[in-house]
mmCIF file of N, CA and C in Angstrom:
data_model
loop_
_atom_site.group_PDB
_atom_site.id
_atom_site.type_symbol
_atom_site.label_atom_id
_atom_site.label_comp_id
_atom_site.label_asym_id
_atom_site.label_seq_id
_atom_site.Cartn_x
_atom_site.Cartn_y
_atom_site.Cartn_z
ATOM 1 N N MET A 262 0.932 -1.251 -0.207
ATOM 2 C CA MET A 262 0.225 -0.218 0.100
ATOM 3 C C MET A 262 0.876 1.149 0.130
ATOM 4 N N PHE A 263 1.682 1.599 0.867
ATOM 5 C CA PHE A 263 2.813 2.402 0.955
ATOM 6 C C PHE A 263 3.434 2.613 -0.458
ATOM 7 N N LYS A 264 3.930 1.719 -1.432
ATOM 8 C CA LYS A 264 4.640 1.814 -2.392
ATOM 9 C C LYS A 264 3.459 2.396 -3.218
ATOM 10 N N ALA A 265 2.583 1.947 -3.563
ATOM 11 C CA ALA A 265 1.394 2.152 -4.069
ATOM 12 C C ALA A 265 1.005 3.930 -4.146
ATOM 13 N N MET A 266 1.174 4.448 -3.018
ATOM 14 C CA MET A 266 1.055 5.806 -2.423
ATOM 15 C C MET A 266 1.983 6.382 -2.779
ATOM 16 N N GLY A 267 3.499 5.913 -2.899
ATOM 17 C CA GLY A 267 4.563 6.380 -3.082
ATOM 18 C C GLY A 267 4.936 7.408 -4.556
ATOM 19 N N ASN A 268 4.100 7.134 -5.416
ATOM 20 C CA ASN A 268 3.785 7.832 -6.365
ATOM 21 C C ASN A 268 3.086 9.120 -7.054
ATOM 22 N N PRO A 269 3.681 9.703 -7.368
ATOM 23 C CA PRO A 269 3.205 11.003 -7.108
ATOM 24 C C PRO A 269 1.563 11.221 -8.046
ATOM 25 N N ILE A 270 1.933 10.467 -9.327
ATOM 26 C CA ILE A 270 0.850 10.354 -10.346
ATOM 27 C C ILE A 270 -0.522 9.482 -9.878
ATOM 28 N N ARG A 271 0.136 8.462 -8.953
ATOM 29 C CA ARG A 271 -1.047 7.808 -8.261
ATOM 30 C C ARG A 271 -1.906 8.171 -7.329
ATOM 31 N N TYR A 272 -0.908 9.299 -6.485
ATOM 32 C CA TYR A 272 -1.368 10.375 -5.497
ATOM 33 C C TYR A 272 -2.574 11.290 -6.150
ATOM 34 N N GLU A 273 -2.056 11.878 -7.480
ATOM 35 C CA GLU A 273 -3.189 12.675 -7.699
ATOM 36 C C GLU A 273 -4.325 11.982 -8.699
ATOM 37 N N MET A 274 -3.856 10.829 -9.153
ATOM 38 C CA MET A 274 -5.460 9.974 -9.625
ATOM 39 C C MET A 274 -6.387 9.994 -8.344
ATOM 40 N N MET A 275 -5.972 9.388 -7.407
ATOM 41 C CA MET A 275 -6.496 9.298 -5.849
ATOM 42 C C MET A 275 -7.499 10.463 -5.723
ATOM 43 N N GLU A 276 -6.672 11.626 -5.472
ATOM 44 C CA GLU A 276 -7.355 12.969 -5.420
ATOM 45 C C GLU A 276 -8.469 12.870 -6.183
ATOM 46 N N HIS A 277 -8.252 12.805 -7.549
ATOM 47 C CA HIS A 277 -9.169 13.016 -8.542
ATOM 48 C C HIS A 277 -10.497 12.325 -8.222
ATOM 49 N N MET A 278 -10.376 10.826 -7.837
ATOM 50 C CA MET A 278 -11.232 9.911 -7.523
ATOM 51 C C MET A 278 -12.056 10.098 -6.468
ATOM 52 N N LEU A 279 -11.545 11.054 -5.368
ATOM 53 C CA LEU A 279 -12.154 11.470 -4.201
ATOM 54 C C LEU A 279 -13.030 12.503 -4.248
ATOM 55 N N LYS A 280 -12.609 13.532 -5.634
ATOM 56 C CA LYS A 280 -13.635 14.627 -6.191
ATOM 57 C C LYS A 280 -14.845 13.918 -6.875
ATOM 58 N N TYR A 281 -14.298 13.328 -8.032
ATOM 59 C CA TYR A 281 -15.348 12.776 -8.707
ATOM 60 C C TYR A 281 -15.099 11.087 -8.596
ATOM 61 N N PRO A 282 -15.969 10.461 -7.603
ATOM 62 C CA PRO A 282 -16.390 9.217 -7.197
ATOM 63 C C PRO A 282 -16.836 8.597 -8.547
ATOM 64 N N GLY A 283 -16.928 7.383 -8.915
ATOM 65 C CA GLY A 283 -17.019 6.626 -10.009
ATOM 66 C C GLY A 283 -16.538 7.203 -11.446
ATOM 67 N N CYS A 284 -15.392 7.772 -11.336
ATOM 68 C CA CYS A 284 -14.852 8.302 -12.866
ATOM 69 C C CYS A 284 -14.249 6.969 -13.774
ATOM 70 N N ASN A 285 -14.255 7.151 -14.819
ATOM 71 C CA ASN A 285 -13.625 6.392 -15.730
ATOM 72 C C ASN A 285 -12.232 6.691 -16.088
ATOM 73 N N THR A 286 -11.541 5.407 -16.875
ATOM 74 C CA THR A 286 -10.134 6.213 -17.392
ATOM 75 C C THR A 286 -10.424 7.270 -18.135
ATOM 76 N N ALA A 287 -11.403 7.344 -18.885
ATOM 77 C CA ALA A 287 -10.971 8.439 -19.860
ATOM 78 C C ALA A 287 -11.190 9.879 -19.081
ATOM 79 N N ASN A 288 -12.112 9.774 -18.093
ATOM 80 C CA ASN A 288 -11.931 11.195 -16.839
ATOM 81 C C ASN A 288 -10.775 11.486 -16.486
ATOM 82 N N ILE A 289 -10.231 10.282 -16.342
ATOM 83 C CA ILE A 289 -8.506 10.432 -15.424
ATOM 84 C C ILE A 289 -7.489 10.864 -16.321
ATOM 85 N N VAL A 290 -7.544 10.310 -17.888
ATOM 86 C CA VAL A 290 -6.834 10.636 -18.976
ATOM 87 C C VAL A 290 -6.941 12.037 -18.945
ATOM 88 N N ASP A 291 -8.044 12.719 -18.924
ATOM 89 C CA ASP A 291 -8.601 14.163 -19.362
ATOM 90 C C ASP A 291 -7.961 15.030 -18.656
ATOM 91 N N HIS A 292 -8.088 14.264 -17.161
ATOM 92 C CA HIS A 292 -7.228 15.064 -16.009
ATOM 93 C C HIS A 292 -6.144 15.086 -15.700
ATOM 94 N N LEU A 293 -5.300 14.171 -16.426
ATOM 95 C CA LEU A 293 -3.506 13.981 -16.402
ATOM 96 C C LEU A 293 -3.305 13.827 -17.342
ATOM 97 N N PRO A 294 -2.355 14.379 -17.698
ATOM 98 C CA PRO A 294 -1.572 14.706 -19.107
ATOM 99 C C PRO A 294 -0.712 13.396 -19.457
ATOM 100 N N ILE A 295 -1.137 12.246 -18.914
ATOM 101 C CA ILE A 295 -0.477 11.068 -19.446
ATOM 102 C C ILE A 295 -1.437 10.087 -20.163
ATOM 103 N N ALA A 296 -0.842 9.427 -20.769
ATOM 104 C CA ALA A 296 -1.419 8.377 -21.732
ATOM 105 C C ALA A 296 -2.412 7.210 -20.951
ATOM 106 N N GLN A 297 -3.396 6.871 -21.716
ATOM 107 C CA GLN A 297 -4.385 5.772 -21.397
ATOM 108 C C GLN A 297 -3.865 4.545 -20.924
ATOM 109 N N ALA A 298 -2.990 4.143 -21.236
ATOM 110 C CA ALA A 298 -2.317 3.027 -21.052
ATOM 111 C C ALA A 298 -1.371 3.133 -19.812
ATOM 112 N N THR A 299 -0.848 4.379 -19.903
ATOM 113 C CA THR A 299 0.025 4.793 -18.059
ATOM 114 C C THR A 299 -1.456 4.794 -17.364
ATOM 115 N N VAL A 300 -2.183 5.252 -17.563
ATOM 116 C CA VAL A 300 -3.216 5.678 -16.688
ATOM 117 C C VAL A 300 -3.935 3.862 -16.117
ATOM 118 N N SER A 301 -4.008 3.167 -16.727
ATOM 119 C CA SER A 301 -4.105 1.895 -16.727
ATOM 120 C C SER A 301 -3.215 0.996 -15.940
ATOM 121 N N GLN A 302 -2.071 1.266 -16.419
ATOM 122 C CA GLN A 302 -0.988 0.383 -15.164
ATOM 123 C C GLN A 302 -1.134 1.128 -13.674
ATOM 124 N N HIS A 303 -1.265 2.575 -13.560
ATOM 125 C CA HIS A 303 -1.203 3.046 -12.230
ATOM 126 C C HIS A 303 -2.709 2.632 -11.742
ATOM 127 N N LEU A 304 -3.746 2.260 -12.212
ATOM 128 C CA LEU A 304 -4.906 1.998 -11.725
ATOM 129 C C LEU A 304 -4.801 0.507 -11.159
ATOM 130 N N LYS A 305 -4.014 -0.132 -11.979
ATOM 131 C CA LYS A 305 -3.853 -1.778 -11.784
ATOM 132 C C LYS A 305 -3.184 -1.843 -10.217
ATOM 133 N N VAL A 306 -1.942 -0.854 -10.159
ATOM 134 C CA VAL A 306 -1.274 -0.908 -8.772
ATOM 135 C C VAL A 306 -2.245 -0.647 -7.953
ATOM 136 N N LEU A 307 -2.754 0.461 -8.004
ATOM 137 C CA LEU A 307 -3.844 0.919 -7.005
ATOM 138 C C LEU A 307 -4.572 -0.013 -6.193
ATOM 139 N N LYS A 308 -5.242 -1.130 -7.260
ATOM 140 C CA LYS A 308 -6.295 -2.051 -7.404
ATOM 141 C C LYS A 308 -5.680 -3.027 -6.442
ATOM 142 N N GLU A 309 -4.607 -3.354 -7.082
ATOM 143 C CA GLU A 309 -3.552 -4.683 -6.378
ATOM 144 C C GLU A 309 -3.009 -4.175 -4.654
ATOM 145 N N ALA A 310 -2.944 -2.958 -4.220
ATOM 146 C CA ALA A 310 -2.921 -2.677 -3.068
ATOM 147 C C ALA A 310 -4.287 -2.337 -2.500
ATOM 148 N N GLU A 311 -5.128 -2.272 -2.674
ATOM 149 C CA GLU A 311 -6.908 -2.716 -2.351
ATOM 150 C C GLU A 311 -6.953 -1.291 -1.939
ATOM 151 N N LEU A 312 -6.603 -0.018 -3.033
ATOM 152 C CA LEU A 312 -6.917 1.553 -2.572
ATOM 153 C C LEU A 312 -8.204 1.908 -3.378
ATOM 154 N N VAL A 313 -8.195 1.182 -4.552
ATOM 155 C CA VAL A 313 -9.515 1.373 -5.362
ATOM 156 C C VAL A 313 -10.041 0.374 -5.759
ATOM 157 N N ILE A 314 -11.191 0.286 -6.064
ATOM 158 C CA ILE A 314 -12.027 -0.821 -6.915
ATOM 159 C C ILE A 314 -12.761 -0.172 -8.426
ATOM 160 N N GLY A 315 -12.690 -1.275 -9.170
ATOM 161 C CA GLY A 315 -13.321 -0.853 -10.380
ATOM 162 C C GLY A 315 -14.411 -1.705 -10.253
ATOM 163 N N GLU A 316 -15.546 -1.006 -11.021
ATOM 164 C CA GLU A 316 -16.994 -1.752 -11.423
ATOM 165 C C GLU A 316 -17.605 -1.589 -13.039
ATOM 166 N N ILE A 317 -17.650 -2.540 -13.529
ATOM 167 C CA ILE A 317 -17.772 -2.183 -15.018
ATOM 168 C C ILE A 317 -19.388 -1.857 -14.829
ATOM 169 N N GLU A 318 -19.092 -0.566 -15.941
ATOM 170 C CA GLU A 318 -21.005 -0.094 -16.262
ATOM 171 C C GLU A 318 -20.652 0.232 -17.656
ATOM 172 N N GLY A 319 -21.177 -0.838 -18.460
ATOM 173 C CA GLY A 319 -21.261 -0.993 -19.850
ATOM 174 C C GLY A 319 -20.118 -1.064 -20.748
ATOM 175 N N PRO A 320 -19.528 -0.088 -21.251
ATOM 176 C CA PRO A 320 -18.126 -0.445 -22.024
ATOM 177 C C PRO A 320 -16.795 0.059 -20.998
ATOM 178 N N ALA A 321 -17.422 0.889 -19.956
ATOM 179 C CA ALA A 321 -16.355 1.334 -19.283
ATOM 180 C C ALA A 321 -16.324 0.755 -17.615
ATOM 181 N N THR A 322 -15.003 1.020 -17.048
ATOM 182 C CA THR A 322 -14.904 0.635 -15.714
ATOM 183 C C THR A 322 -14.760 1.772 -14.820
ATOM 184 N N CYS A 323 -15.846 1.920 -13.730
ATOM 185 C CA CYS A 323 -15.634 2.773 -12.997
ATOM 186 C C CYS A 323 -15.017 2.893 -11.768
ATOM 187 N N TYR A 324 -14.107 3.656 -11.245
ATOM 188 C CA TYR A 324 -13.515 3.495 -10.251
ATOM 189 C C TYR A 324 -13.551 4.463 -8.756
ATOM 190 N N CYS A 325 -13.579 3.736 -7.944
ATOM 191 C CA CYS A 325 -13.746 4.724 -6.511
ATOM 192 C C CYS A 325 -12.748 3.931 -5.595
ATOM 193 N N LEU A 326 -12.322 4.935 -4.794
ATOM 194 C CA LEU A 326 -11.669 4.493 -3.606
ATOM 195 C C LEU A 326 -12.230 3.555 -2.774
ATOM 196 N N ILE A 327 -11.349 2.510 -2.157
ATOM 197 C CA ILE A 327 -12.182 2.021 -1.172
ATOM 198 C C ILE A 327 -11.940 2.631 0.148
ATOM 199 N N ASP A 328 -13.075 3.056 0.579
ATOM 200 C CA ASP A 328 -13.149 4.141 1.686
ATOM 201 C C ASP A 328 -12.210 3.646 3.152
ATOM 202 N N GLU A 329 -12.416 2.529 3.524
ATOM 203 C CA GLU A 329 -11.788 1.947 4.808
ATOM 204 C C GLU A 329 -10.642 1.409 4.186
ATOM 205 N N ASN A 330 -10.023 1.229 3.357
ATOM 206 C CA ASN A 330 -8.518 1.055 3.315
ATOM 207 C C ASN A 330 -8.195 2.427 3.059
ATOM 208 N N VAL A 331 -8.323 3.488 2.367
ATOM 209 C CA VAL A 331 -7.625 4.651 2.547
ATOM 210 C C VAL A 331 -7.763 5.630 3.699
ATOM 211 N N LYS A 332 -8.629 5.343 4.509
ATOM 212 C CA LYS A 332 -8.642 5.995 6.203
ATOM 213 C C LYS A 332 -7.691 5.030 6.943
ATOM 214 N N TRP A 333 -7.504 3.760 6.903
ATOM 215 C CA TRP A 333 -6.531 3.103 7.483
ATOM 216 C C TRP A 333 -5.378 3.886 6.953
ATOM 217 N N PHE A 334 -4.863 3.594 6.006
ATOM 218 C CA PHE A 334 -3.634 4.392 5.416
ATOM 219 C C PHE A 334 -3.538 5.795 5.940
ATOM 220 N N LYS A 335 -4.346 6.726 5.718
ATOM 221 C CA LYS A 335 -4.295 7.658 5.970
ATOM 222 C C LYS A 335 -3.636 7.839 7.881
ATOM 223 N N GLU A 336 -4.861 7.458 8.879
ATOM 224 C CA GLU A 336 -4.523 7.099 9.947
ATOM 225 C C GLU A 336 -3.057 6.419 10.410
ATOM 226 N N THR A 337 -2.380 5.464 9.504
ATOM 227 C CA THR A 337 -1.243 4.710 10.063
ATOM 228 C C THR A 337 0.144 5.689 9.864
ATOM 229 N N VAL A 338 -0.234 6.626 8.632
ATOM 230 C CA VAL A 338 0.791 7.647 8.341
ATOM 231 C C VAL A 338 0.641 8.659 9.319
ATOM 232 N N GLN A 339 -0.536 8.978 9.582
ATOM 233 C CA GLN A 339 -0.635 9.908 10.900
ATOM 234 C C GLN A 339 0.325 9.523 11.986
ATOM 235 N N LYS A 340 0.130 8.037 12.574
ATOM 236 C CA LYS A 340 1.026 7.672 13.390
ATOM 237 C C LYS A 340 2.276 7.786 13.605
ATOM 238 N N ILE A 341 2.956 7.471 12.437
ATOM 239 C CA ILE A 341 4.009 7.556 12.134
ATOM 240 C C ILE A 341 4.795 8.695 12.343
ATOM 241 N N PHE A 342 4.128 10.101 11.612
ATOM 242 C CA PHE A 342 4.660 11.474 11.615
ATOM 243 C C PHE A 342 4.033 11.936 12.707
#
């Protein structure tokens, strides 16, 4: 989980998902100046870290933060610092 959050692009993607829950890959690509394939790779890392979940809606997958895991991460980091 810490490795997944250590990348500034992934952090920015998560901030975007916090503001716009249920966004899809195209929404994230429009927000960040990176290629769709790169966004997909970063989403894979976030899903493997169990920070993000993707739900298929028609031809697109909508992504949301897994609130309890993000909360745990935030609380853990606050304890360290």
